[in-house]
Every structure is written in structure tokens, then in C-alpha cells.
Amino acid sequence: MFPNKRVQGMVGRQIHVEMKGERCVLEGILTSVDDYLNLHLSSASEIQNGVRKRVLGSVVLRGNNVVLINPMKE
Amino acid sequence: MFPNKRVQGMVGRQIHVEMKGERCVLEGILTSVDDYLNLHLSSASEIQNGVRKRVLGSVVLRGNNVVLINPMKE
Amino acid sequence: MFPNKRVQGMVGRQIHVEMKGERCVLEGILTSVDDYLNLHLSSASEIQNGVRKRVLGSVVLRGNNVVLINPMKE
Amino acid sequence: MFPNKRVQGMVGRQIHVEMKGERCVLEGILTSVDDYLNLHLSSASEIQNGVRKRVLGSVVLRGNNVVLINPMKE
Amino acid sequence: MFPNKRVQGMVGRQIHVEMKGERCVLEGILTSVDDYLNLHLSSASEIQNGVRKRVLGSVVLRGNNVVLINPMKE
Amino acid sequence: MFPNKRVQGMVGRQIHVEMKGERCVLEGILTSVDDYLNLHLSSASEIQNGVRKRVLGSVVLRGNNVVLINPMKE
């Protein structure tokens, strides 16, 4: 199964996303994803040193700036 | 609904955008967006530590350097 | 009007451009632009802390490294 | 053999991957890869200074942010 | 004239190129360029603070990492 | 001769490659290259301040993160 299909299989789940930039880490529910790995998260928060730093709510992330996507344990 | 459609649905609204580069954060009214997430904002300002730092007015942002788009509460 | 059309509408005008990299800011007259937002500026200067630092003259900027384009007031 | 075919030949093997960003280094079993070098790793860990720092498990890495892929000795 | 045509018009001339990365600046004779602004320079040198730091000779530069191209005065 | 053809002409030779990221410099024998400048090197080493720091062996490098390719003198 190709990597982008793996991410499509995470829709509806809580994911951990690391973005480019000074360690921008987000967690939220993946509500949609396209082939470029552009992501839409709901109930998203910014995480710093493992702690929730800022509540963002609905957020769109540009695929080319996604470094790593990790499904969270439930 | 795909992530880029989400952003198209924000046209006319106040959005918060984080760009690549040394924490370049902007807020303004989204007036247009294309499939690459190139954005045109009007009444845009640069934000630093949550405070308006610089008024920019009309501004075009290159999609591949957009990290995060967040609609603002009204 | 799509964001790249906005930039095409700035041809012949003085623009302010922020590039990726350690705060590389340029100002000059936009003489041409393509769909990738590759830019050709004439009479360009590098700006640091709002002050003209270096005169560059004719300069080509690679579109994917453009962060922000802002038409200047005349 | 083209570089992406080399990576396809590493499926099922332990690989070492260096990502863009502040030295983000990962090791894990390559379970799938596409033509953009998007990678899916299982049993992945984050490595710092040669030491396992964080267990990540299943992880998807965005191809354009991959710098270097190195098959590990077995 | 589109920006990439401008660069094609610099073939055979001495150019100044700024690359992404910790201020990587090069000067050399542009011997070829393609539509992605991949560049081949001959007699290239790395420049630091305006001074020739390292002679590189023949060098290929990846277009997406080019920030700025400036023809040099003769 | 286009820049990517130049690189294809280096197959079988020792090359010096500078990657994006905190000055990641590699040297090795170029065994294959594609149109995106994805590279496969054999007998590769990481170089720091001109000194061999780490032996990597077989390594795949993602083209968009290549900054500069320089054939080495023999």
C-alpha cells in the first residue's frame, strides 16, 4: 500500500504531524487529505515539548511542508 | 471535502497564515486562492508574538511556502 | 482574480518581495513574471531593516523561493 | 538502475533516513515507497547522535523533505 | 520577456547566483540553463562577504534552490 | 548541453554534492541519476570541513534537496 494510501486510511483518526519550520508540531483529527498530502485537521493543537501549547481548531496544512505523519494510539 | 476546497471556502473571511521562513505570520482577508494554495490577501498585517507588527495591505503569498492556514473566529 | 494574475497586474510597478533564506528582502520594478511566479526585476535593491543595503540592478528571482509579494505605494 | 528503483529495492529492509529540518534522523523498516520517494516506515524510531531517542512505530515521510536514504547493514 | 528567457540570455556571461542554504553565493560563467533554472557554471567560485573563498570550476546548481540570479557587469 | 546532461556525464566518477540542511556535504561515486537529479552514490562519505567524517556506503539523495554538484579531480 503506497504511503499516500496509508495517510488516507488515517482519515477520522487522531494524527501527529511534524511540519517544516522551527519544529512546528501539530495534533488533530485528520478530516481530509489529497494526493499532495495537503491535510485538513479538525480540533487541532500545536504541541511543544510534548505539551499542548495552542488550540487551533480547523487547520489546513500544505503537503510539501509536511515532514512526518504518525497515527496516534487510541 | 479536499483541503484546497476548504481554503476556497474561506474566501471573504479573515484568515491566519503561517509561512516558511523565520516565523512569518500574517493575517488578512482571503480574496483569492488557486490550486497551489497561492493566496491573495487584502488588509493584511504581519503578526509577531500575537501582536500586529506591520500593515502590508494587499499581498500575494506563494503556495509552496505556506505552512498552515487557519480561519479566524468572527 | 487568481493570485498569479494579481502579480501580472503589478508589471511596471515598484514591488517589495520577500524571499526564503535569511530574510532576503528586495525592492524593484517588476518587468516580467511567469506562472511559477519567477520574477524579473529591474532597478532592484536589497533591503535590510527597511534601508537600501545593496544595489543589484537587473535580477531574476526563482518563484518557489518567493514568500511574499507586496505592491509598493506610489 | 535509477535512484528511485534503488529505494524500491530496499522494501522490507531496515533503512536510515535523514529529513529536512533540524537534523531529523529516522530508522525503520521500509514498507512502501512511491515515485516521489514518499516513504512508509514501520517500527520507526527517531535517532539523535546515533542513539534511539523516540519510538514512533508506523510513520509516513513526505518525499520532498527526504534528504538522504541509506540501507542499514544487517 | 519571461524571467527564464532572461536567464537564457545570460549564457556565456559571468553571473552572480545566490542559493538556498547558509548564504551560499557563487559566481561563474553560465554555460547552460534549462526551464527549471538548473544551471551549469564553468570557472565558478564560492563567494563569502564579497571575497572569493573557494574555486569550484565546473558546477551544476539545482534550479529550485536558486534564490537570485544577477548578471555581472563586464 | 543541459545541466542534467552534464550530471549524467559524471556517472562512474567521484563527485562532490552539497545538500540542503546544515551543511550536509557528501562525496562518492555517482552510479545513477534521473531527470530530477535524484542521485545514487556508492562508496559515499559525509564530509565536514573538508575531512571525511562518516562512511555511508550506498546512498540515495533526493534531487530537490541537492544544492550543488561538482565533479572531483582525478
Coordinates of N, CA, C and O in Angstrom, one line a residue, chain E residues 7 11-12 29-34 37-42, chain F residues 1-4 6:
Chain E
V7 N 17.3 34.6 -18.2 CA 18.5 33.8 -17.8 C 19.1 33.2 -19.0 O 20.4 33.1 -19.1
V11 N 23.6 33.3 -21.0 CA 24.6 32.2 -21.3 C 25.9 32.9 -21.9 O 25.8 33.7 -22.8
G12 N 27.0 32.4 -21.4 CA 28.3 33.0 -21.9 C 28.8 34.1 -21.1 O 29.9 34.6 -21.2
I29 N 30.8 31.6 -15.1 CA 30.3 31.8 -16.4 C 29.2 30.8 -16.6 O 29.3 29.6 -16.5
L30 N 28.0 31.3 -17.0 CA 26.8 30.5 -17.2 C 27.0 29.8 -18.6 O 27.1 30.4 -19.6
T31 N 27.1 28.4 -18.5 CA 27.3 27.7 -19.8 C 26.0 27.1 -20.3 O 25.8 26.9 -21.5
S32 N 25.1 26.7 -19.3 CA 23.8 26.3 -19.8 C 22.8 26.4 -18.7 O 23.1 26.5 -17.5
V33 N 21.5 26.5 -19.1 CA 20.4 26.6 -18.2 C 19.2 25.9 -18.8 O 19.0 25.9 -20.1
D34 N 18.3 25.3 -18.0 CA 17.1 24.7 -18.6 C 15.9 25.5 -18.0 O 16.0 26.5 -17.3
L37 N 15.5 26.3 -14.4 CA 16.6 27.2 -13.9 C 17.7 26.4 -13.2 O 18.5 26.9 -12.4
N38 N 17.8 25.0 -13.6 CA 19.0 24.3 -13.3 C 20.1 25.0 -14.1 O 19.9 25.4 -15.2
L39 N 21.3 25.2 -13.4 CA 22.3 26.0 -14.1 C 23.6 25.2 -14.1 O 23.9 24.4 -13.2
H40 N 24.4 25.3 -15.2 CA 25.7 24.8 -15.3 C 26.7 26.0 -15.4 O 26.5 26.8 -16.3
L41 N 27.6 26.1 -14.4 CA 28.6 27.2 -14.4 C 30.0 26.6 -14.7 O 30.3 25.6 -14.2
S42 N 30.8 27.3 -15.4 CA 32.2 27.0 -15.5 C 33.0 28.1 -14.8 O 32.5 29.2 -14.6
Chain F
M1 N 24.9 21.8 -23.8 CA 24.5 20.6 -23.1 C 23.8 21.0 -21.8 O 24.3 21.8 -21.0
F2 N 22.5 20.6 -21.6 CA 21.7 21.0 -20.5 C 22.4 20.5 -19.2 O 23.1 19.5 -19.1
P3 N 22.1 21.2 -18.1 CA 22.7 20.9 -16.8 C 22.5 19.4 -16.4 O 23.4 18.8 -15.9
N4 N 21.3 18.9 -16.6 CA 21.1 17.5 -16.2 C 21.9 16.5 -17.0 O 22.4 15.4 -16.5
R6 N 24.9 17.2 -18.1 CA 26.2 17.3 -17.5 C 26.4 16.3 -16.4 O 27.4 15.7 -16.2

